[in-house]
Amino acid sequence: TRAPFPVKWKGMTARAVRGTKDLFGKELRMHQRIVATARKVLEAAGALELVTPIFEETQVFEKGVGAATDIVRKEMFTFQDRGGRSLTLRPEGTAAMVRAYLEHGMKVWPQPVRLWMAGPMFRAERPQKGRYRQFHQVDVEAFGYASPGVDVEVVEMALAFLESCGLRSYEL
């Protein structure tokens, strides 16, 4: 929770940016348990953990998510680096996972390639109640095999993860 009063530090107000929060204590321990549960359940199901950079070239999301989507048009934190390249803070995991799958030649591995990741994501939208500009997400994907059975497998992995986290009431 926010301090009930502005905290002054070196002549400025020291407060997290709106839509972000610090994790510590009980909330940090819960976050760590969720990621540890994802690791245990998803790797037991054959998924390989992937850690991608928190920013990518903007085109990864424009082409991967779709230039006409709200995520790309309204919600991305995009900036230019000193070399003039357009970079974007990761708004979701799938596009970065596809980029890594292609870049590292995973298409020649035995298919399907199952990947999972956990990490911070960023959305530039004005945060509504209960939403954050920086949030944490677990993502699981399977690449390289065009079968509805693989989609079912990914959903089953996600459900096993949710149930291992203790969720009993959800809608699929």
PDB file of C-alpha atoms in Angstrom:
ATOM      1  CA  THR A   1       0.000   0.000   0.000  1.00  0.00           C
ATOM      2  CA  ARG A   2       1.107   3.549  -0.573  1.00  0.00           C
ATOM      3  CA  ALA A   3       2.496   5.646   2.248  1.00  0.00           C
ATOM      4  CA  PRO A   4      -0.306   7.747   3.760  1.00  0.00           C
ATOM      5  CA  PHE A   5       1.773  10.842   3.154  1.00  0.00           C
ATOM      6  CA  PRO A   6       4.332  11.964   0.549  1.00  0.00           C
ATOM      7  CA  VAL A   7       7.819  10.849   1.474  1.00  0.00           C
ATOM      8  CA  LYS A   8      10.499  13.447   0.751  1.00  0.00           C
ATOM      9  CA  TRP A   9      13.934  12.240  -0.287  1.00  0.00           C
ATOM     10  CA  LYS A  10      16.699  14.445  -1.670  1.00  0.00           C
ATOM     11  CA  GLY A  11      14.199  17.182  -2.490  1.00  0.00           C
ATOM     12  CA  MET A  12      11.768  14.937  -4.384  1.00  0.00           C
ATOM     13  CA  THR A  13       8.707  12.915  -3.533  1.00  0.00           C
ATOM     14  CA  ALA A  14       9.757   9.267  -3.306  1.00  0.00           C
ATOM     15  CA  ARG A  15       6.855   7.155  -4.526  1.00  0.00           C
ATOM     16  CA  ALA A  16       6.480   4.325  -7.040  1.00  0.00           C
ATOM     17  CA  VAL A  17       5.152   5.410 -10.422  1.00  0.00           C
ATOM     18  CA  ARG A  18       1.357   5.123 -10.674  1.00  0.00           C
ATOM     19  CA  GLY A  19       0.430   1.677 -11.927  1.00  0.00           C
ATOM     20  CA  THR A  20       3.526  -0.005 -10.469  1.00  0.00           C
ATOM     21  CA  LYS A  21       4.205  -1.481  -7.070  1.00  0.00           C
ATOM     22  CA  ASP A  22       6.978  -2.858  -4.937  1.00  0.00           C
ATOM     23  CA  LEU A  23       6.818  -6.516  -3.962  1.00  0.00           C
ATOM     24  CA  PHE A  24       8.054  -7.463  -0.501  1.00  0.00           C
ATOM     25  CA  GLY A  25       7.089  -9.521   2.504  1.00  0.00           C
ATOM     26  CA  LYS A  26       4.019 -11.746   2.152  1.00  0.00           C
ATOM     27  CA  GLU A  27       3.236 -10.547  -1.379  1.00  0.00           C
ATOM     28  CA  LEU A  28       6.798 -11.259  -2.588  1.00  0.00           C
ATOM     29  CA  ARG A  29       6.712 -14.729  -1.024  1.00  0.00           C
ATOM     30  CA  MET A  30       3.409 -15.416  -2.820  1.00  0.00           C
ATOM     31  CA  HIS A  31       4.913 -14.223  -6.122  1.00  0.00           C
ATOM     32  CA  GLN A  32       7.929 -16.500  -5.614  1.00  0.00           C
ATOM     33  CA  ARG A  33       5.679 -19.486  -4.796  1.00  0.00           C
ATOM     34  CA  ILE A  34       3.658 -18.900  -7.978  1.00  0.00           C
ATOM     35  CA  VAL A  35       6.791 -18.852 -10.156  1.00  0.00           C
ATOM     36  CA  ALA A  36       8.209 -21.923  -8.355  1.00  0.00           C
ATOM     37  CA  THR A  37       4.908 -23.743  -8.906  1.00  0.00           C
ATOM     38  CA  ALA A  38       4.965 -22.811 -12.606  1.00  0.00           C
ATOM     39  CA  ARG A  39       8.517 -24.144 -12.885  1.00  0.00           C
ATOM     40  CA  LYS A  40       7.624 -27.433 -11.180  1.00  0.00           C
ATOM     41  CA  VAL A  41       4.358 -28.107 -13.035  1.00  0.00           C
ATOM     42  CA  LEU A  42       5.275 -26.839 -16.503  1.00  0.00           C
ATOM     43  CA  GLU A  43       8.718 -28.455 -16.622  1.00  0.00           C
ATOM     44  CA  ALA A  44       7.201 -31.762 -15.430  1.00  0.00           C
ATOM     45  CA  ALA A  45       4.874 -31.457 -18.439  1.00  0.00           C
ATOM     46  CA  GLY A  46       7.853 -31.054 -20.787  1.00  0.00           C
ATOM     47  CA  ALA A  47       8.043 -27.271 -21.132  1.00  0.00           C
ATOM     48  CA  LEU A  48      11.440 -25.555 -21.210  1.00  0.00           C
ATOM     49  CA  GLU A  49      11.834 -22.288 -19.288  1.00  0.00           C
ATOM     50  CA  LEU A  50      12.727 -19.269 -21.412  1.00  0.00           C
ATOM     51  CA  VAL A  51      13.797 -15.872 -20.130  1.00  0.00           C
ATOM     52  CA  THR A  52      13.502 -13.145 -22.752  1.00  0.00           C
ATOM     53  CA  PRO A  53      14.654  -9.523 -22.507  1.00  0.00           C
ATOM     54  CA  ILE A  54      12.079  -7.137 -21.046  1.00  0.00           C
ATOM     55  CA  PHE A  55      12.329  -5.075 -24.231  1.00  0.00           C
ATOM     56  CA  GLU A  56      12.377  -6.088 -27.880  1.00  0.00           C
ATOM     57  CA  GLU A  57      12.492  -4.336 -31.210  1.00  0.00           C
ATOM     58  CA  THR A  58       9.032  -2.843 -31.695  1.00  0.00           C
ATOM     59  CA  GLN A  59       8.424  -4.841 -34.872  1.00  0.00           C
ATOM     60  CA  VAL A  60       8.440  -8.085 -32.823  1.00  0.00           C
ATOM     61  CA  PHE A  61       5.131  -6.967 -31.295  1.00  0.00           C
ATOM     62  CA  GLU A  62       3.766  -5.129 -34.348  1.00  0.00           C
ATOM     63  CA  LYS A  63       4.160  -8.245 -36.486  1.00  0.00           C
ATOM     64  CA  GLY A  64       3.584 -10.809 -33.736  1.00  0.00           C
ATOM     65  CA  VAL A  65       0.560  -9.295 -31.993  1.00  0.00           C
ATOM     66  CA  GLY A  66      -0.756  -7.301 -34.947  1.00  0.00           C
ATOM     67  CA  ALA A  67      -0.259  -3.625 -35.768  1.00  0.00           C
ATOM     68  CA  ALA A  68      -4.020  -2.966 -35.615  1.00  0.00           C
ATOM     69  CA  THR A  69      -4.535  -4.379 -32.098  1.00  0.00           C
ATOM     70  CA  ASP A  70      -5.156  -2.155 -29.075  1.00  0.00           C
ATOM     71  CA  ILE A  71      -1.965  -3.486 -27.493  1.00  0.00           C
ATOM     72  CA  VAL A  72       0.155  -2.105 -30.351  1.00  0.00           C
ATOM     73  CA  ARG A  73      -1.868   1.029 -31.110  1.00  0.00           C
ATOM     74  CA  LYS A  74      -2.503   2.250 -27.553  1.00  0.00           C
ATOM     75  CA  GLU A  75      -0.827   0.230 -24.831  1.00  0.00           C
ATOM     76  CA  MET A  76       2.878  -0.250 -25.583  1.00  0.00           C
ATOM     77  CA  PHE A  77       5.748   1.585 -23.915  1.00  0.00           C
ATOM     78  CA  THR A  78       7.840   2.334 -26.996  1.00  0.00           C
ATOM     79  CA  PHE A  79      11.033   4.395 -27.117  1.00  0.00           C
ATOM     80  CA  GLN A  80      14.041   4.976 -29.348  1.00  0.00           C
ATOM     81  CA  ASP A  81      17.486   3.910 -28.243  1.00  0.00           C
ATOM     82  CA  ARG A  82      20.592   6.020 -28.893  1.00  0.00           C
ATOM     83  CA  GLY A  83      20.997   4.323 -32.274  1.00  0.00           C
ATOM     84  CA  GLY A  84      17.493   5.321 -33.349  1.00  0.00           C
ATOM     85  CA  ARG A  85      15.977   1.814 -33.124  1.00  0.00           C
ATOM     86  CA  SER A  86      12.393   1.582 -31.935  1.00  0.00           C
ATOM     87  CA  LEU A  87      12.240  -0.606 -28.808  1.00  0.00           C
ATOM     88  CA  THR A  88       9.227  -1.649 -26.748  1.00  0.00           C
ATOM     89  CA  LEU A  89       8.881  -2.916 -23.191  1.00  0.00           C
ATOM     90  CA  ARG A  90       7.357  -6.408 -23.367  1.00  0.00           C
ATOM     91  CA  PRO A  91       3.510  -6.069 -23.255  1.00  0.00           C
ATOM     92  CA  GLU A  92       2.921  -9.842 -23.453  1.00  0.00           C
ATOM     93  CA  GLY A  93       5.006 -12.992 -23.696  1.00  0.00           C
ATOM     94  CA  THR A  94       4.018 -14.824 -26.863  1.00  0.00           C
ATOM     95  CA  ALA A  95       5.660 -12.559 -29.458  1.00  0.00           C
ATOM     96  CA  ALA A  96       8.997 -12.597 -27.605  1.00  0.00           C
ATOM     97  CA  MET A  97       8.773 -16.397 -27.305  1.00  0.00           C
ATOM     98  CA  VAL A  98       8.143 -16.721 -31.064  1.00  0.00           C
ATOM     99  CA  ARG A  99      11.148 -14.466 -31.746  1.00  0.00           C
ATOM    100  CA  ALA A 100      13.355 -16.646 -29.512  1.00  0.00           C
ATOM    101  CA  TYR A 101      12.016 -19.872 -31.092  1.00  0.00           C
ATOM    102  CA  LEU A 102      12.966 -18.597 -34.558  1.00  0.00           C
ATOM    103  CA  GLU A 103      16.252 -16.909 -33.586  1.00  0.00           C
ATOM    104  CA  HIS A 104      17.649 -19.956 -31.814  1.00  0.00           C
ATOM    105  CA  GLY A 105      16.714 -22.474 -34.506  1.00  0.00           C
ATOM    106  CA  MET A 106      14.232 -24.349 -32.337  1.00  0.00           C
ATOM    107  CA  LYS A 107      12.251 -25.266 -35.474  1.00  0.00           C
ATOM    108  CA  VAL A 108      14.787 -28.081 -36.094  1.00  0.00           C
ATOM    109  CA  TRP A 109      14.291 -29.489 -32.587  1.00  0.00           C
ATOM    110  CA  PRO A 110      11.827 -32.333 -32.061  1.00  0.00           C
ATOM    111  CA  GLN A 111       8.389 -30.735 -32.357  1.00  0.00           C
ATOM    112  CA  PRO A 112       6.331 -29.450 -30.692  1.00  0.00           C
ATOM    113  CA  VAL A 113       8.654 -27.242 -28.646  1.00  0.00           C
ATOM    114  CA  ARG A 114       6.976 -26.353 -25.374  1.00  0.00           C
ATOM    115  CA  LEU A 115       8.204 -23.158 -23.725  1.00  0.00           C
ATOM    116  CA  TRP A 116       7.182 -21.268 -20.624  1.00  0.00           C
ATOM    117  CA  MET A 117       8.197 -17.963 -19.130  1.00  0.00           C
ATOM    118  CA  ALA A 118       7.406 -15.807 -16.133  1.00  0.00           C
ATOM    119  CA  GLY A 119       8.259 -12.174 -15.803  1.00  0.00           C
ATOM    120  CA  PRO A 120       7.219  -8.569 -15.844  1.00  0.00           C
ATOM    121  CA  MET A 121       5.058  -7.205 -18.651  1.00  0.00           C
ATOM    122  CA  PHE A 122       4.282  -3.557 -19.337  1.00  0.00           C
ATOM    123  CA  ARG A 123       1.213  -1.701 -20.618  1.00  0.00           C
ATOM    124  CA  ALA A 124       1.104   2.062 -21.070  1.00  0.00           C
ATOM    125  CA  GLU A 125      -2.662   2.322 -20.622  1.00  0.00           C
ATOM    126  CA  ARG A 126      -3.976   4.469 -17.811  1.00  0.00           C
ATOM    127  CA  PRO A 127      -4.298   1.930 -15.015  1.00  0.00           C
ATOM    128  CA  GLN A 128      -7.817   1.169 -13.878  1.00  0.00           C
ATOM    129  CA  LYS A 129      -8.597  -0.120 -10.407  1.00  0.00           C
ATOM    130  CA  GLY A 130      -6.829  -3.452  -9.898  1.00  0.00           C
ATOM    131  CA  ARG A 131      -4.636  -3.112 -13.010  1.00  0.00           C
ATOM    132  CA  TYR A 132      -0.998  -2.140 -13.273  1.00  0.00           C
ATOM    133  CA  ARG A 133       1.323  -0.687 -15.885  1.00  0.00           C
ATOM    134  CA  GLN A 134       3.907  -3.242 -14.790  1.00  0.00           C
ATOM    135  CA  PHE A 135       2.466  -6.636 -13.963  1.00  0.00           C
ATOM    136  CA  HIS A 136       3.782 -10.185 -13.765  1.00  0.00           C
ATOM    137  CA  GLN A 137       2.602 -13.013 -15.956  1.00  0.00           C
ATOM    138  CA  VAL A 138       3.237 -16.720 -16.527  1.00  0.00           C
ATOM    139  CA  ASP A 139       2.961 -17.839 -20.160  1.00  0.00           C
ATOM    140  CA  VAL A 140       3.128 -21.333 -21.678  1.00  0.00           C
ATOM    141  CA  GLU A 141       3.218 -22.008 -25.431  1.00  0.00           C
ATOM    142  CA  ALA A 142       3.838 -24.902 -27.815  1.00  0.00           C
ATOM    143  CA  PHE A 143       5.383 -24.216 -31.229  1.00  0.00           C
ATOM    144  CA  GLY A 144       6.010 -26.188 -34.383  1.00  0.00           C
ATOM    145  CA  TYR A 145       3.079 -28.582 -34.532  1.00  0.00           C
ATOM    146  CA  ALA A 146      -0.260 -27.723 -36.141  1.00  0.00           C
ATOM    147  CA  SER A 147      -2.635 -29.941 -34.205  1.00  0.00           C
ATOM    148  CA  PRO A 148      -5.578 -29.054 -31.972  1.00  0.00           C
ATOM    149  CA  GLY A 149      -4.228 -31.702 -29.592  1.00  0.00           C
ATOM    150  CA  VAL A 150      -1.240 -29.462 -28.828  1.00  0.00           C
ATOM    151  CA  ASP A 151      -3.612 -26.602 -27.962  1.00  0.00           C
ATOM    152  CA  VAL A 152      -5.454 -28.928 -25.578  1.00  0.00           C
ATOM    153  CA  GLU A 153      -2.124 -29.938 -24.051  1.00  0.00           C
ATOM    154  CA  VAL A 154      -1.185 -26.281 -23.408  1.00  0.00           C
ATOM    155  CA  VAL A 155      -4.575 -25.619 -21.809  1.00  0.00           C
ATOM    156  CA  GLU A 156      -4.134 -28.725 -19.635  1.00  0.00           C
ATOM    157  CA  MET A 157      -0.680 -27.500 -18.547  1.00  0.00           C
ATOM    158  CA  ALA A 158      -2.156 -24.104 -17.656  1.00  0.00           C
ATOM    159  CA  LEU A 159      -4.988 -25.721 -15.705  1.00  0.00           C
ATOM    160  CA  ALA A 160      -2.567 -27.983 -13.816  1.00  0.00           C
ATOM    161  CA  PHE A 161      -0.559 -24.870 -12.924  1.00  0.00           C
ATOM    162  CA  LEU A 162      -3.638 -22.967 -11.701  1.00  0.00           C
ATOM    163  CA  GLU A 163      -4.829 -25.922  -9.636  1.00  0.00           C
ATOM    164  CA  SER A 164      -1.326 -26.390  -8.174  1.00  0.00           C
ATOM    165  CA  CYS A 165      -1.471 -22.745  -7.104  1.00  0.00           C
ATOM    166  CA  GLY A 166      -4.619 -23.593  -5.146  1.00  0.00           C
ATOM    167  CA  LEU A 167      -7.259 -22.119  -7.478  1.00  0.00           C
ATOM    168  CA  ARG A 168     -10.452 -24.108  -7.218  1.00  0.00           C
ATOM    169  CA  SER A 169     -12.956 -21.730  -8.768  1.00  0.00           C
ATOM    170  CA  TYR A 170     -12.294 -20.537 -12.314  1.00  0.00           C
ATOM    171  CA  GLU A 171     -13.943 -20.458 -15.703  1.00  0.00           C
ATOM    172  CA  LEU A 172     -12.337 -21.884 -18.837  1.00  0.00           C
TER     173      LEU A 172
END
